[in-house]
XYZ file of C-alpha atoms in Angstrom:
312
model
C -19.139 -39.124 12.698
C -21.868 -36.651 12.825
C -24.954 -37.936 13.597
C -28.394 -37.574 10.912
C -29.567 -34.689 12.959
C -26.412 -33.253 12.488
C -26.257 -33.777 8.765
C -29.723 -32.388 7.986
C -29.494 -29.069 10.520
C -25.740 -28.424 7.925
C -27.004 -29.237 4.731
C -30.585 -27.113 5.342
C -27.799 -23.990 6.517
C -27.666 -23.139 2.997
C -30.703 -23.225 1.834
C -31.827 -21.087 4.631
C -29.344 -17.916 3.496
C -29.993 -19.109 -0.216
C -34.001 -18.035 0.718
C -32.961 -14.541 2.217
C -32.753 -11.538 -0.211
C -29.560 -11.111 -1.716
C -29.350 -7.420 0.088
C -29.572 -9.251 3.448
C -27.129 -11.894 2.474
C -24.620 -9.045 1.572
C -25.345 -7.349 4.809
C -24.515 -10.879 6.774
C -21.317 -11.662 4.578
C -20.437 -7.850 5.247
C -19.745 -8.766 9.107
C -17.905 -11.770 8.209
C -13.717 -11.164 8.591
C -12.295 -11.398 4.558
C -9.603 -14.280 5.873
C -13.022 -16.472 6.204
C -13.938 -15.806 2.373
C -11.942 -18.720 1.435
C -13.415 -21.388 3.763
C -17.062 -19.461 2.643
C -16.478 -20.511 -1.169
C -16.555 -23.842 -0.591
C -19.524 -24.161 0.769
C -21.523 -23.918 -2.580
C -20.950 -21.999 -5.948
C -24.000 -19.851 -4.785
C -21.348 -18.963 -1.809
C -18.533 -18.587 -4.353
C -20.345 -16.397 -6.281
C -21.084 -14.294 -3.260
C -17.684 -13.951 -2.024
C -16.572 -12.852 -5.667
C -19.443 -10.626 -6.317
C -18.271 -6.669 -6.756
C -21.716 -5.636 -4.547
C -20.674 -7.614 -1.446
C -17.367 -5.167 -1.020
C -19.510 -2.028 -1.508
C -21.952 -3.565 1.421
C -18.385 -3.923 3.132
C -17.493 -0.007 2.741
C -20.852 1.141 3.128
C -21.196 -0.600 5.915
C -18.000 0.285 7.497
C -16.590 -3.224 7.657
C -13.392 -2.521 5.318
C -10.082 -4.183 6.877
C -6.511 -3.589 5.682
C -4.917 -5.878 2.893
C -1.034 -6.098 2.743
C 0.475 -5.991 -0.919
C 3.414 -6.089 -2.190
C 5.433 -6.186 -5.242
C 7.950 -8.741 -5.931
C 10.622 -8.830 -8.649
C 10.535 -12.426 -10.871
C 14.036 -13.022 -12.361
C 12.515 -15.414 -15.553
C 9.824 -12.767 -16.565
C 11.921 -10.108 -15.605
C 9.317 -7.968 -14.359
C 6.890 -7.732 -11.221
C 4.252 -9.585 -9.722
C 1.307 -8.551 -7.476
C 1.317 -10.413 -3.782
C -0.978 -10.193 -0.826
C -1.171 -11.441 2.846
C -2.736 -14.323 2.887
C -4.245 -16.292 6.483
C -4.547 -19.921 6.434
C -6.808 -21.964 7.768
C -4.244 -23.295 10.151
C -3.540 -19.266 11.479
C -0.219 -18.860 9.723
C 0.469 -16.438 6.972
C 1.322 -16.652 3.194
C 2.046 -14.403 0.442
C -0.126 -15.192 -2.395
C 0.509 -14.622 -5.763
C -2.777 -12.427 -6.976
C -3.068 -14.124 -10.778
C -5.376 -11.310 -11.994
C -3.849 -8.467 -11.322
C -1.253 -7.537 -14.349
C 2.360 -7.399 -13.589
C 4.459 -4.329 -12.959
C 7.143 -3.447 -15.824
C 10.523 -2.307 -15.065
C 9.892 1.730 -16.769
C 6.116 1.748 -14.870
C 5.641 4.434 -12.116
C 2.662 3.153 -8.916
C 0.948 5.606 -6.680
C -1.556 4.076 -4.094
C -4.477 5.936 -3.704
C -6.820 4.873 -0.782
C -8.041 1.432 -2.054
C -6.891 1.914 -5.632
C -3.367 1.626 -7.016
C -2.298 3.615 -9.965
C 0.198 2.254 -12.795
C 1.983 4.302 -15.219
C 3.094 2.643 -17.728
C 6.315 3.499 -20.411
C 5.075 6.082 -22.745
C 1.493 7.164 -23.378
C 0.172 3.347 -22.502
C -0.837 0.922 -19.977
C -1.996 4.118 -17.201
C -4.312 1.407 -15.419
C -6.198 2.308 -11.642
C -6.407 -1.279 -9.828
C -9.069 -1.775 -7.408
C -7.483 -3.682 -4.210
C -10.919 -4.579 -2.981
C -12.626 -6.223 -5.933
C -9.190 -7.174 -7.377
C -10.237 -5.643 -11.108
C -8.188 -3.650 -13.103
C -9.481 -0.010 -15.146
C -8.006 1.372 -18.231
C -7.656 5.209 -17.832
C -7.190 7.598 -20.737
C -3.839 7.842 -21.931
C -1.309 10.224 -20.505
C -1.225 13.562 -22.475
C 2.280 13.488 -23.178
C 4.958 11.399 -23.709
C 7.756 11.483 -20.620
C 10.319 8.718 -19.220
C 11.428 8.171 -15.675
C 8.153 9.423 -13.911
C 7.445 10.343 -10.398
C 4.113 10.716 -8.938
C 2.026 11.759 -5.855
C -1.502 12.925 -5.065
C -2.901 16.370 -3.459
C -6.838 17.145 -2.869
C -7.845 14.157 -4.942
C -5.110 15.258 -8.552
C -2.164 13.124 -9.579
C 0.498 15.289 -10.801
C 2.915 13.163 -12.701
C 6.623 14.949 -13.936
C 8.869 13.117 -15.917
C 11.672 13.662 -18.809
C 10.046 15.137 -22.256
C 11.710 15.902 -24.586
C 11.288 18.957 -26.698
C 12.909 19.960 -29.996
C 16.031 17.113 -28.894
C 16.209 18.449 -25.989
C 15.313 17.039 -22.802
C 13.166 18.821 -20.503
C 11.216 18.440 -17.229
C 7.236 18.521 -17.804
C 4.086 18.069 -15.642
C 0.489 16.905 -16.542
C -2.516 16.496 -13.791
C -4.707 14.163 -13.442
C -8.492 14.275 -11.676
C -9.202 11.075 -9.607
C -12.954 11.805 -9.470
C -13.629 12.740 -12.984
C -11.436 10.016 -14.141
C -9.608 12.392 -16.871
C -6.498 14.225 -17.658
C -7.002 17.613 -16.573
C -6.813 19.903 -20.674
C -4.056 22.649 -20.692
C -2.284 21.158 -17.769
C 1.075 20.477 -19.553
C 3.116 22.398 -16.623
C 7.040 23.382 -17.668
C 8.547 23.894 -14.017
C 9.926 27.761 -14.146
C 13.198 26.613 -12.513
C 15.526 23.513 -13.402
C 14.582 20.825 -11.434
C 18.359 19.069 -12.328
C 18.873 15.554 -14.037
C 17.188 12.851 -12.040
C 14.641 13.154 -9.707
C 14.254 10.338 -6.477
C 10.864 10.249 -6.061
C 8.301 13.017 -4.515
C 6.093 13.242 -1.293
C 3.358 15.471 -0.821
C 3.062 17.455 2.489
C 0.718 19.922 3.634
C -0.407 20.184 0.204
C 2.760 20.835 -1.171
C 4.769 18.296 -3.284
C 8.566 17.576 -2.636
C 10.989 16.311 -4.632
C 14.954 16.047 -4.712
C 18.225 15.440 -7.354
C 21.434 14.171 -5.799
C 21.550 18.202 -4.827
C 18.773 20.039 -4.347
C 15.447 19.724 -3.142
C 12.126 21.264 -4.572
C 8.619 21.990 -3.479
C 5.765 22.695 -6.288
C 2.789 24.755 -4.721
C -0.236 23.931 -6.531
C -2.187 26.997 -5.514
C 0.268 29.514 -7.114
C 1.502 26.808 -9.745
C 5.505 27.379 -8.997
C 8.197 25.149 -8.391
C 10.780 26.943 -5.620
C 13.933 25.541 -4.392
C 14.165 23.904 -0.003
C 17.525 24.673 1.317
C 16.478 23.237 4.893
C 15.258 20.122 2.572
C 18.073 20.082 0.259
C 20.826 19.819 3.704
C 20.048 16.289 3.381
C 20.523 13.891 0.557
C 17.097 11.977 1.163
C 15.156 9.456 -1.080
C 13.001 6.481 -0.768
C 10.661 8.955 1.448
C 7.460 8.764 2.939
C 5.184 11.106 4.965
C 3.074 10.680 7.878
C 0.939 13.177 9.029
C 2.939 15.914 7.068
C 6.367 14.408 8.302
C 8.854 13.184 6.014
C 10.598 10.044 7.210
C 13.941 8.576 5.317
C 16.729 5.672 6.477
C 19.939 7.427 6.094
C 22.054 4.346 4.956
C 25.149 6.533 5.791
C 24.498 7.291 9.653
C 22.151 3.932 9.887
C 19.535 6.788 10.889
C 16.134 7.152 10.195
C 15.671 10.804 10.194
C 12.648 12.746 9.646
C 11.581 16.330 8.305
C 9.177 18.497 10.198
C 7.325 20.167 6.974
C 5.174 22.833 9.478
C 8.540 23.953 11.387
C 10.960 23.087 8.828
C 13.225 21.378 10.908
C 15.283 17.967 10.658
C 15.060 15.418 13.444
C 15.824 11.435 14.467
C 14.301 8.380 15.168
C 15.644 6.921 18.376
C 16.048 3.199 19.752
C 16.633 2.160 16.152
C 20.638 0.560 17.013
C 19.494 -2.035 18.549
C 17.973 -3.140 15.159
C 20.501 -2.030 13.755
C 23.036 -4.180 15.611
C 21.190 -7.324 14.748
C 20.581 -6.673 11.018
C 17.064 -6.603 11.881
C 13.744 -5.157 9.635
C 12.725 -1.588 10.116
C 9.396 -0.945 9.126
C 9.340 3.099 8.087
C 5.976 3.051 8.151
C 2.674 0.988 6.632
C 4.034 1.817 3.341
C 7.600 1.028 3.440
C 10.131 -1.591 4.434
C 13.837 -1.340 4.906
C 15.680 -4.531 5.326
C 19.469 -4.612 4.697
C 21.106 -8.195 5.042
C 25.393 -9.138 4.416
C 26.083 -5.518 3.260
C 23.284 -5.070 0.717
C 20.437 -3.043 1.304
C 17.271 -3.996 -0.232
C 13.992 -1.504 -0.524
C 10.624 -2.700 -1.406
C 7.401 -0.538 -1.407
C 4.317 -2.083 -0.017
C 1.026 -1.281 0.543
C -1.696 -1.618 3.051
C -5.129 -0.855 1.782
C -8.777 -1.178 3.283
């Protein structure tokens, strides 16, 4: 039992920081790890208003106290769509994905891009193109998309989203491109792009590397170069059938379920390449982690691919 000494020295702890400017109280909070923010809320609803207030994650950032957050999307077979996740620390050191209740969920015809700190939803059709913020947990409705297209890819170069998708024209179904500027928050006008070569039926995702964005069919592969604004065909790219990509420091890496490989494409020297020591993983049915974006785990024959995130 904690003796009256004890008792007075915690309960006048509070009303010490309660005295302090609010500016200093962000810039102690700042220093304080996120996984304590929980154990923090309880101490008051002056704390819990703290810990929830947008201001204290800009001191965080300005500061240079940001730490990664792990997210990830899970599929929910009543609402048949999916839910947001994080990694969450207990008190007792072990770890816990969390269901995030205020983030929206994910539909099955929505396209995500993550962007830094921010994660980008495009939603069926000309709706639901939202940016959430991973720090603050708050979600932003962005102007709708300037035209309407179906099965969308996505990726990011110099701070633009180029988005292609199916659009279809007169009946006729055709490949189209629109841009969209991060910083001024808008759809950039006369930037409906028609690719000048056929880009085939279904494309598996894109990357962008070296400022250059890749994407493949079951056939070919394709790089768009948005300096000169022209889509040109890979053949070192296309010797592979890749998908379910990612790029690190302007290398493409892919699991090739085929050759239980996970190769990797050398963008500056155009060459193909593989990741050894993986068989011993391999052997054991283990996880492979691609990278701190991806995850490949394959269990009793079936492979199954999830996209995660890791944010600051």
């Amino acid at each position: 039992m904690a003796s009256k000494t004890e008792r007075d020295i915690e309960s006048q702890a509070p009303a010490l920081i309660t005295s302090l400017p609010e500016d200093v109280v962000f810039d102690i909070l700042a220093r304080v790890p996120r996984r304590e923010y929980p154990t923090l809320s309880l101490v008051s609803k002056y704390f819990r208003s703290l810990v929830a207030s947008p201001g204290l994650y800009v001191r965080r950032s300005v500061l240079g106290f940001t730490e990664h957050c792990f997210y990830v999307l899970l599929y929910d077979d009543k609402s048949r769509d999916y839910r947001w996740y994080t990694l969450h620390r207990k008190a007792n050191g072990k770890r816990s994905l969390v269901l995030i209740h205020l983030l929206p969920a994910k539909k099955l015809d929505a396209t995500i891009l993550s962007v830094g700190s921010s994660i980008y939803v495009f939603g069926g059709g000309r709706d639901g193109f939202l940016r959430i913020d991973c720090g603050l947990r708050t979600v932003e409705h962005l102007p709708n998309m300037p035209l309407h297209m179906s099965h969308k890819i996505a990726d990011i170069i110099d701070g633009r989203i180029y988005v292609i998708g199916n659009n279809y024209d007169s009946m006729k179904k055709k490949k189209a491109m629109v841009v969209f500027n991060t910083e001024a928050k808008m759809w950039e006008p006369g930037m409906i792009l028609r690719p000048n070569i056929d880009l085939g039926e279904t494309l598996y995702g894109c990357v962008a590397m070296a400022d250059k964005m890749y994407t493949t069919d079951k056939n070919k592969s394709f790089v768009y170069k948005p300096k000169e604004g022209i889509w040109e065909t890979d053949e070192m790219l296309s010797s592979k059938t890749w998908r379910d990509a990612c790029v690190v420091d302007d290398v493409l890496y892919y699991y090739d379920t085929d050759a239980l490989q996970l190769r990797t494409y050398d963008s500056k020297h155009r060459c193909w390449g593989v990741v050894e020591g993986l068989k011993k993983f391999v052997a054991y049915n283990f996880m492979v982690r691609l990278d701190r974006h991806y995850e490949l785990r394959w269990e009793t024959g079936f492979v199954f691919f999830q996209r995660k995130w890791v944010l600051s």
